[in-house]
């Protein structure tokens, strides 16, 4: 059930936690940082949370004005959730928590999701040339667009990508750390690339060098 619990504390930190401090709330926000998502997308990205719990968090965040719900026009006609302008102001907070948490040990059998991997890529890539990538992770398609000094990620398929990458989040994450393993990942089928393989190598290498 949705919660209306409050710390009852006038401190602005406590008031912020009244809105986003419930379990899974900030992870729901994390999943929306890269753009609108369907309920099924958010639910799949949080395997440790039940459908009812995700529904409650989305309802609470919508009620507080952090998230908004809308229906896409035909032919999609899907209902999606996205961050409001106020909700997007949480992005540096969430990313700072991620940087702080990077010093903590990894839990055993920890799940690594698509959004976490793409946020890492977006945050640490420093491309030197322009390129566009169709990236398919766990059956979802993303547009990754590089330009000198900047990389953007958004859901959906690009019109004319330089390369198509199909893999899973753990493999992509591992290659961002050790780009020299790319050939081995292609050989054993963990990653498939169509198009400009050199552009993919540059993307991986320039993330490492950041």
PDB file of C-alpha atoms in Angstrom:
ATOM      1  CA  UNK A   1       0.000   0.000   0.000  1.00  0.00           C
ATOM      2  CA  UNK A   2       1.229   3.557  -0.647  1.00  0.00           C
ATOM      3  CA  UNK A   3       2.692   5.202   2.394  1.00  0.00           C
ATOM      4  CA  UNK A   4       2.128   8.662   3.820  1.00  0.00           C
ATOM      5  CA  UNK A   5       4.679   8.363   6.588  1.00  0.00           C
ATOM      6  CA  UNK A   6       6.674  11.464   7.464  1.00  0.00           C
ATOM      7  CA  UNK A   7       9.689  12.170   9.609  1.00  0.00           C
ATOM      8  CA  UNK A   8       7.856  15.197  10.990  1.00  0.00           C
ATOM      9  CA  UNK A   9      11.137  17.080  10.857  1.00  0.00           C
ATOM     10  CA  UNK A  10      11.411  20.640   9.545  1.00  0.00           C
ATOM     11  CA  UNK A  11      14.919  19.994   8.173  1.00  0.00           C
ATOM     12  CA  UNK A  12      14.951  20.174   4.363  1.00  0.00           C
ATOM     13  CA  UNK A  13      16.817  16.846   4.205  1.00  0.00           C
ATOM     14  CA  UNK A  14      14.039  15.152   6.168  1.00  0.00           C
ATOM     15  CA  UNK A  15      11.401  16.811   4.001  1.00  0.00           C
ATOM     16  CA  UNK A  16      13.130  15.531   0.863  1.00  0.00           C
ATOM     17  CA  UNK A  17      13.253  12.022   2.319  1.00  0.00           C
ATOM     18  CA  UNK A  18       9.534  12.244   3.043  1.00  0.00           C
ATOM     19  CA  UNK A  19       9.163  12.298  -0.765  1.00  0.00           C
ATOM     20  CA  UNK A  20      11.939   9.983  -2.038  1.00  0.00           C
ATOM     21  CA  UNK A  21      13.117   8.141   1.063  1.00  0.00           C
ATOM     22  CA  UNK A  22      10.873   5.080   0.789  1.00  0.00           C
ATOM     23  CA  UNK A  23      12.555   1.816  -0.248  1.00  0.00           C
ATOM     24  CA  UNK A  24      12.938   1.588  -4.067  1.00  0.00           C
ATOM     25  CA  UNK A  25      11.833   5.205  -4.647  1.00  0.00           C
ATOM     26  CA  UNK A  26      15.228   6.489  -5.748  1.00  0.00           C
ATOM     27  CA  UNK A  27      15.795   3.404  -7.884  1.00  0.00           C
ATOM     28  CA  UNK A  28      12.533   4.153  -9.670  1.00  0.00           C
ATOM     29  CA  UNK A  29      13.872   7.678 -10.227  1.00  0.00           C
ATOM     30  CA  UNK A  30      17.133   6.170 -11.525  1.00  0.00           C
ATOM     31  CA  UNK A  31      15.236   4.121 -14.095  1.00  0.00           C
ATOM     32  CA  UNK A  32      13.561   7.282 -15.438  1.00  0.00           C
ATOM     33  CA  UNK A  33      16.743   9.349 -15.770  1.00  0.00           C
ATOM     34  CA  UNK A  34      17.273   8.257 -19.386  1.00  0.00           C
ATOM     35  CA  UNK A  35      13.733   9.009 -20.533  1.00  0.00           C
ATOM     36  CA  UNK A  36      10.119   7.832 -20.360  1.00  0.00           C
ATOM     37  CA  UNK A  37       9.531   4.183 -19.435  1.00  0.00           C
ATOM     38  CA  UNK A  38       6.545   1.870 -19.456  1.00  0.00           C
ATOM     39  CA  UNK A  39       5.541   0.249 -16.183  1.00  0.00           C
ATOM     40  CA  UNK A  40       6.762  -3.108 -17.505  1.00  0.00           C
ATOM     41  CA  UNK A  41      10.195  -1.611 -18.229  1.00  0.00           C
ATOM     42  CA  UNK A  42      10.537  -0.215 -14.701  1.00  0.00           C
ATOM     43  CA  UNK A  43       9.276  -3.437 -13.172  1.00  0.00           C
ATOM     44  CA  UNK A  44      11.717  -5.575 -15.197  1.00  0.00           C
ATOM     45  CA  UNK A  45      14.612  -3.319 -14.199  1.00  0.00           C
ATOM     46  CA  UNK A  46      13.866  -3.860 -10.484  1.00  0.00           C
ATOM     47  CA  UNK A  47      13.641  -7.661 -10.108  1.00  0.00           C
ATOM     48  CA  UNK A  48      13.782  -7.438  -6.321  1.00  0.00           C
ATOM     49  CA  UNK A  49      10.605  -5.355  -6.108  1.00  0.00           C
ATOM     50  CA  UNK A  50       7.102  -6.744  -6.507  1.00  0.00           C
ATOM     51  CA  UNK A  51       4.672  -5.311  -9.055  1.00  0.00           C
ATOM     52  CA  UNK A  52       2.542  -3.867  -6.236  1.00  0.00           C
ATOM     53  CA  UNK A  53       5.536  -2.168  -4.655  1.00  0.00           C
ATOM     54  CA  UNK A  54       6.618  -0.578  -7.951  1.00  0.00           C
ATOM     55  CA  UNK A  55       3.031   0.546  -8.506  1.00  0.00           C
ATOM     56  CA  UNK A  56       2.980   2.140  -5.039  1.00  0.00           C
ATOM     57  CA  UNK A  57       6.275   3.965  -5.560  1.00  0.00           C
ATOM     58  CA  UNK A  58       5.197   5.301  -8.944  1.00  0.00           C
ATOM     59  CA  UNK A  59       1.865   6.434  -7.483  1.00  0.00           C
ATOM     60  CA  UNK A  60       3.580   8.191  -4.571  1.00  0.00           C
ATOM     61  CA  UNK A  61       6.174   9.870  -6.777  1.00  0.00           C
ATOM     62  CA  UNK A  62       3.424  10.983  -9.156  1.00  0.00           C
ATOM     63  CA  UNK A  63       1.378  12.325  -6.256  1.00  0.00           C
ATOM     64  CA  UNK A  64       4.364  14.339  -5.026  1.00  0.00           C
ATOM     65  CA  UNK A  65       4.992  15.827  -8.488  1.00  0.00           C
ATOM     66  CA  UNK A  66       8.283  13.998  -9.062  1.00  0.00           C
ATOM     67  CA  UNK A  67       6.921  11.748 -11.819  1.00  0.00           C
ATOM     68  CA  UNK A  68       4.207  12.257 -14.412  1.00  0.00           C
ATOM     69  CA  UNK A  69       2.181   9.702 -16.354  1.00  0.00           C
ATOM     70  CA  UNK A  70       1.098  10.118 -19.976  1.00  0.00           C
ATOM     71  CA  UNK A  71      -0.069   8.127 -22.960  1.00  0.00           C
ATOM     72  CA  UNK A  72       2.032   8.019 -26.107  1.00  0.00           C
ATOM     73  CA  UNK A  73       0.277   8.849 -29.388  1.00  0.00           C
ATOM     74  CA  UNK A  74      -0.551   6.061 -31.890  1.00  0.00           C
ATOM     75  CA  UNK A  75       0.788   3.749 -33.093  1.00  0.00           C
ATOM     76  CA  UNK A  76       2.527   3.175 -29.734  1.00  0.00           C
ATOM     77  CA  UNK A  77      -0.450   4.159 -27.538  1.00  0.00           C
ATOM     78  CA  UNK A  78       1.471   2.980 -24.456  1.00  0.00           C
ATOM     79  CA  UNK A  79       1.285   4.613 -21.053  1.00  0.00           C
ATOM     80  CA  UNK A  80       4.680   5.802 -19.856  1.00  0.00           C
ATOM     81  CA  UNK A  81       6.127   7.380 -16.741  1.00  0.00           C
ATOM     82  CA  UNK A  82       8.696  10.159 -16.846  1.00  0.00           C
ATOM     83  CA  UNK A  83      10.322  12.612 -14.496  1.00  0.00           C
ATOM     84  CA  UNK A  84       8.864  16.083 -14.181  1.00  0.00           C
ATOM     85  CA  UNK A  85      11.179  19.083 -14.416  1.00  0.00           C
ATOM     86  CA  UNK A  86      11.366  19.058 -10.608  1.00  0.00           C
ATOM     87  CA  UNK A  87      12.003  15.334 -10.633  1.00  0.00           C
ATOM     88  CA  UNK A  88      14.903  15.753 -13.064  1.00  0.00           C
ATOM     89  CA  UNK A  89      16.610  17.934 -10.454  1.00  0.00           C
ATOM     90  CA  UNK A  90      17.213  14.677  -8.561  1.00  0.00           C
ATOM     91  CA  UNK A  91      19.669  13.504 -11.231  1.00  0.00           C
ATOM     92  CA  UNK A  92      22.835  14.967  -9.656  1.00  0.00           C
ATOM     93  CA  UNK A  93      21.673  13.649  -6.283  1.00  0.00           C
ATOM     94  CA  UNK A  94      21.251  10.107  -7.620  1.00  0.00           C
ATOM     95  CA  UNK A  95      24.539  10.215  -9.529  1.00  0.00           C
ATOM     96  CA  UNK A  96      26.358  11.537  -6.461  1.00  0.00           C
ATOM     97  CA  UNK A  97      24.948   8.637  -4.433  1.00  0.00           C
ATOM     98  CA  UNK A  98      26.275   6.308  -7.119  1.00  0.00           C
ATOM     99  CA  UNK A  99      29.754   7.821  -6.918  1.00  0.00           C
ATOM    100  CA  UNK A 100      29.682   7.556  -3.118  1.00  0.00           C
ATOM    101  CA  UNK A 101      28.467   3.967  -3.273  1.00  0.00           C
ATOM    102  CA  UNK A 102      31.219   2.919  -5.686  1.00  0.00           C
ATOM    103  CA  UNK A 103      33.530   2.540  -2.684  1.00  0.00           C
ATOM    104  CA  UNK A 104      31.280  -0.090  -1.110  1.00  0.00           C
ATOM    105  CA  UNK A 105      31.765  -3.793  -1.713  1.00  0.00           C
ATOM    106  CA  UNK A 106      29.536  -5.447  -4.299  1.00  0.00           C
ATOM    107  CA  UNK A 107      26.784  -7.649  -2.816  1.00  0.00           C
ATOM    108  CA  UNK A 108      26.967 -11.325  -3.833  1.00  0.00           C
ATOM    109  CA  UNK A 109      24.915 -12.197  -6.922  1.00  0.00           C
ATOM    110  CA  UNK A 110      24.077  -8.509  -7.385  1.00  0.00           C
ATOM    111  CA  UNK A 111      21.845  -7.556 -10.324  1.00  0.00           C
ATOM    112  CA  UNK A 112      23.343  -5.122 -12.840  1.00  0.00           C
ATOM    113  CA  UNK A 113      20.691  -3.349 -14.854  1.00  0.00           C
ATOM    114  CA  UNK A 114      20.662  -1.628 -18.209  1.00  0.00           C
ATOM    115  CA  UNK A 115      20.119   1.879 -16.831  1.00  0.00           C
ATOM    116  CA  UNK A 116      23.046   1.629 -14.414  1.00  0.00           C
ATOM    117  CA  UNK A 117      25.361   0.523 -17.218  1.00  0.00           C
ATOM    118  CA  UNK A 118      24.210   3.253 -19.595  1.00  0.00           C
ATOM    119  CA  UNK A 119      24.457   5.935 -16.895  1.00  0.00           C
ATOM    120  CA  UNK A 120      28.042   4.848 -16.279  1.00  0.00           C
ATOM    121  CA  UNK A 121      28.756   5.024 -20.015  1.00  0.00           C
ATOM    122  CA  UNK A 122      27.148   8.452 -20.330  1.00  0.00           C
ATOM    123  CA  UNK A 123      28.954   9.797 -17.278  1.00  0.00           C
ATOM    124  CA  UNK A 124      32.449   8.628 -18.096  1.00  0.00           C
ATOM    125  CA  UNK A 125      32.677   8.606 -21.891  1.00  0.00           C
ATOM    126  CA  UNK A 126      34.707  11.433 -23.375  1.00  0.00           C
ATOM    127  CA  UNK A 127      34.344  10.828 -27.125  1.00  0.00           C
ATOM    128  CA  UNK A 128      36.684  12.610 -29.497  1.00  0.00           C
ATOM    129  CA  UNK A 129      34.619  12.106 -32.640  1.00  0.00           C
ATOM    130  CA  UNK A 130      30.980  11.845 -33.677  1.00  0.00           C
ATOM    131  CA  UNK A 131      29.198   8.508 -33.997  1.00  0.00           C
ATOM    132  CA  UNK A 132      25.726   7.071 -33.460  1.00  0.00           C
ATOM    133  CA  UNK A 133      25.030   3.624 -32.027  1.00  0.00           C
ATOM    134  CA  UNK A 134      22.004   1.351 -31.901  1.00  0.00           C
ATOM    135  CA  UNK A 135      22.479  -0.392 -28.549  1.00  0.00           C
ATOM    136  CA  UNK A 136      20.324  -3.388 -27.665  1.00  0.00           C
ATOM    137  CA  UNK A 137      20.510  -4.522 -24.033  1.00  0.00           C
ATOM    138  CA  UNK A 138      18.148  -7.137 -22.642  1.00  0.00           C
ATOM    139  CA  UNK A 139      15.797  -6.759 -25.631  1.00  0.00           C
ATOM    140  CA  UNK A 140      15.503  -2.987 -25.237  1.00  0.00           C
ATOM    141  CA  UNK A 141      16.860  -0.563 -27.819  1.00  0.00           C
ATOM    142  CA  UNK A 142      18.693   2.672 -27.049  1.00  0.00           C
ATOM    143  CA  UNK A 143      20.229   5.450 -29.101  1.00  0.00           C
ATOM    144  CA  UNK A 144      23.736   6.297 -27.948  1.00  0.00           C
ATOM    145  CA  UNK A 145      25.040   9.384 -29.697  1.00  0.00           C
ATOM    146  CA  UNK A 146      28.637  10.548 -29.368  1.00  0.00           C
ATOM    147  CA  UNK A 147      30.006  13.939 -30.285  1.00  0.00           C
ATOM    148  CA  UNK A 148      33.314  15.477 -29.242  1.00  0.00           C
ATOM    149  CA  UNK A 149      33.334  15.752 -25.444  1.00  0.00           C
ATOM    150  CA  UNK A 150      29.742  14.610 -24.950  1.00  0.00           C
ATOM    151  CA  UNK A 151      27.621  11.466 -25.081  1.00  0.00           C
ATOM    152  CA  UNK A 152      23.836  11.200 -24.863  1.00  0.00           C
ATOM    153  CA  UNK A 153      21.592   8.184 -24.286  1.00  0.00           C
ATOM    154  CA  UNK A 154      17.876   7.976 -24.999  1.00  0.00           C
ATOM    155  CA  UNK A 155      15.364   5.163 -25.474  1.00  0.00           C
ATOM    156  CA  UNK A 156      14.417   4.174 -28.995  1.00  0.00           C
ATOM    157  CA  UNK A 157      16.042   3.272 -32.278  1.00  0.00           C
ATOM    158  CA  UNK A 158      18.266   5.714 -34.210  1.00  0.00           C
ATOM    159  CA  UNK A 159      17.519   6.347 -37.882  1.00  0.00           C
ATOM    160  CA  UNK A 160      20.985   5.674 -39.296  1.00  0.00           C
ATOM    161  CA  UNK A 161      23.434   4.256 -36.732  1.00  0.00           C
ATOM    162  CA  UNK A 162      27.102   3.828 -37.510  1.00  0.00           C
ATOM    163  CA  UNK A 163      27.068   0.554 -35.582  1.00  0.00           C
ATOM    164  CA  UNK A 164      24.640  -1.788 -33.853  1.00  0.00           C
ATOM    165  CA  UNK A 165      25.651  -3.366 -30.537  1.00  0.00           C
ATOM    166  CA  UNK A 166      23.764  -6.320 -29.046  1.00  0.00           C
ATOM    167  CA  UNK A 167      24.850  -7.600 -25.652  1.00  0.00           C
ATOM    168  CA  UNK A 168      23.848  -7.693 -21.972  1.00  0.00           C
ATOM    169  CA  UNK A 169      24.591  -5.140 -19.214  1.00  0.00           C
ATOM    170  CA  UNK A 170      27.312  -7.188 -17.418  1.00  0.00           C
ATOM    171  CA  UNK A 171      29.208  -7.729 -20.681  1.00  0.00           C
ATOM    172  CA  UNK A 172      29.042  -4.084 -21.700  1.00  0.00           C
ATOM    173  CA  UNK A 173      30.050  -2.996 -18.210  1.00  0.00           C
ATOM    174  CA  UNK A 174      33.032  -5.370 -18.253  1.00  0.00           C
ATOM    175  CA  UNK A 175      34.136  -4.085 -21.666  1.00  0.00           C
ATOM    176  CA  UNK A 176      33.936  -0.488 -20.490  1.00  0.00           C
ATOM    177  CA  UNK A 177      36.489  -1.476 -17.837  1.00  0.00           C
ATOM    178  CA  UNK A 178      38.636  -3.693 -20.104  1.00  0.00           C
ATOM    179  CA  UNK A 179      38.076  -2.681 -23.767  1.00  0.00           C
ATOM    180  CA  UNK A 180      40.828  -5.007 -24.943  1.00  0.00           C
ATOM    181  CA  UNK A 181      38.483  -7.947 -24.259  1.00  0.00           C
ATOM    182  CA  UNK A 182      36.180  -6.904 -27.130  1.00  0.00           C
ATOM    183  CA  UNK A 183      37.460  -9.506 -29.613  1.00  0.00           C
ATOM    184  CA  UNK A 184      36.999 -12.291 -27.059  1.00  0.00           C
ATOM    185  CA  UNK A 185      33.443 -11.125 -26.294  1.00  0.00           C
ATOM    186  CA  UNK A 186      32.612 -11.144 -30.007  1.00  0.00           C
ATOM    187  CA  UNK A 187      34.209 -14.552 -30.511  1.00  0.00           C
ATOM    188  CA  UNK A 188      32.257 -16.240 -27.725  1.00  0.00           C
ATOM    189  CA  UNK A 189      28.980 -14.559 -28.664  1.00  0.00           C
ATOM    190  CA  UNK A 190      28.585 -12.292 -25.647  1.00  0.00           C
ATOM    191  CA  UNK A 191      28.572  -9.257 -27.957  1.00  0.00           C
ATOM    192  CA  UNK A 192      27.432  -8.873 -31.545  1.00  0.00           C
ATOM    193  CA  UNK A 193      28.377  -5.855 -33.637  1.00  0.00           C
ATOM    194  CA  UNK A 194      27.088  -4.798 -37.036  1.00  0.00           C
ATOM    195  CA  UNK A 195      28.571  -1.846 -38.858  1.00  0.00           C
ATOM    196  CA  UNK A 196      31.588   0.215 -37.851  1.00  0.00           C
ATOM    197  CA  UNK A 197      33.485  -1.938 -35.381  1.00  0.00           C
ATOM    198  CA  UNK A 198      36.236   0.694 -35.094  1.00  0.00           C
ATOM    199  CA  UNK A 199      33.687   3.206 -33.794  1.00  0.00           C
ATOM    200  CA  UNK A 200      32.687   0.732 -31.073  1.00  0.00           C
ATOM    201  CA  UNK A 201      36.340   0.243 -30.105  1.00  0.00           C
ATOM    202  CA  UNK A 202      36.771   4.025 -29.849  1.00  0.00           C
ATOM    203  CA  UNK A 203      33.676   4.331 -27.651  1.00  0.00           C
ATOM    204  CA  UNK A 204      34.957   1.694 -25.227  1.00  0.00           C
ATOM    205  CA  UNK A 205      38.503   3.046 -25.186  1.00  0.00           C
ATOM    206  CA  UNK A 206      37.457   6.653 -24.675  1.00  0.00           C
ATOM    207  CA  UNK A 207      35.245   5.673 -21.734  1.00  0.00           C
ATOM    208  CA  UNK A 208      38.181   3.915 -20.085  1.00  0.00           C
ATOM    209  CA  UNK A 209      40.472   6.916 -20.605  1.00  0.00           C
ATOM    210  CA  UNK A 210      37.962   9.248 -18.914  1.00  0.00           C
TER     211      UNK A 210
END
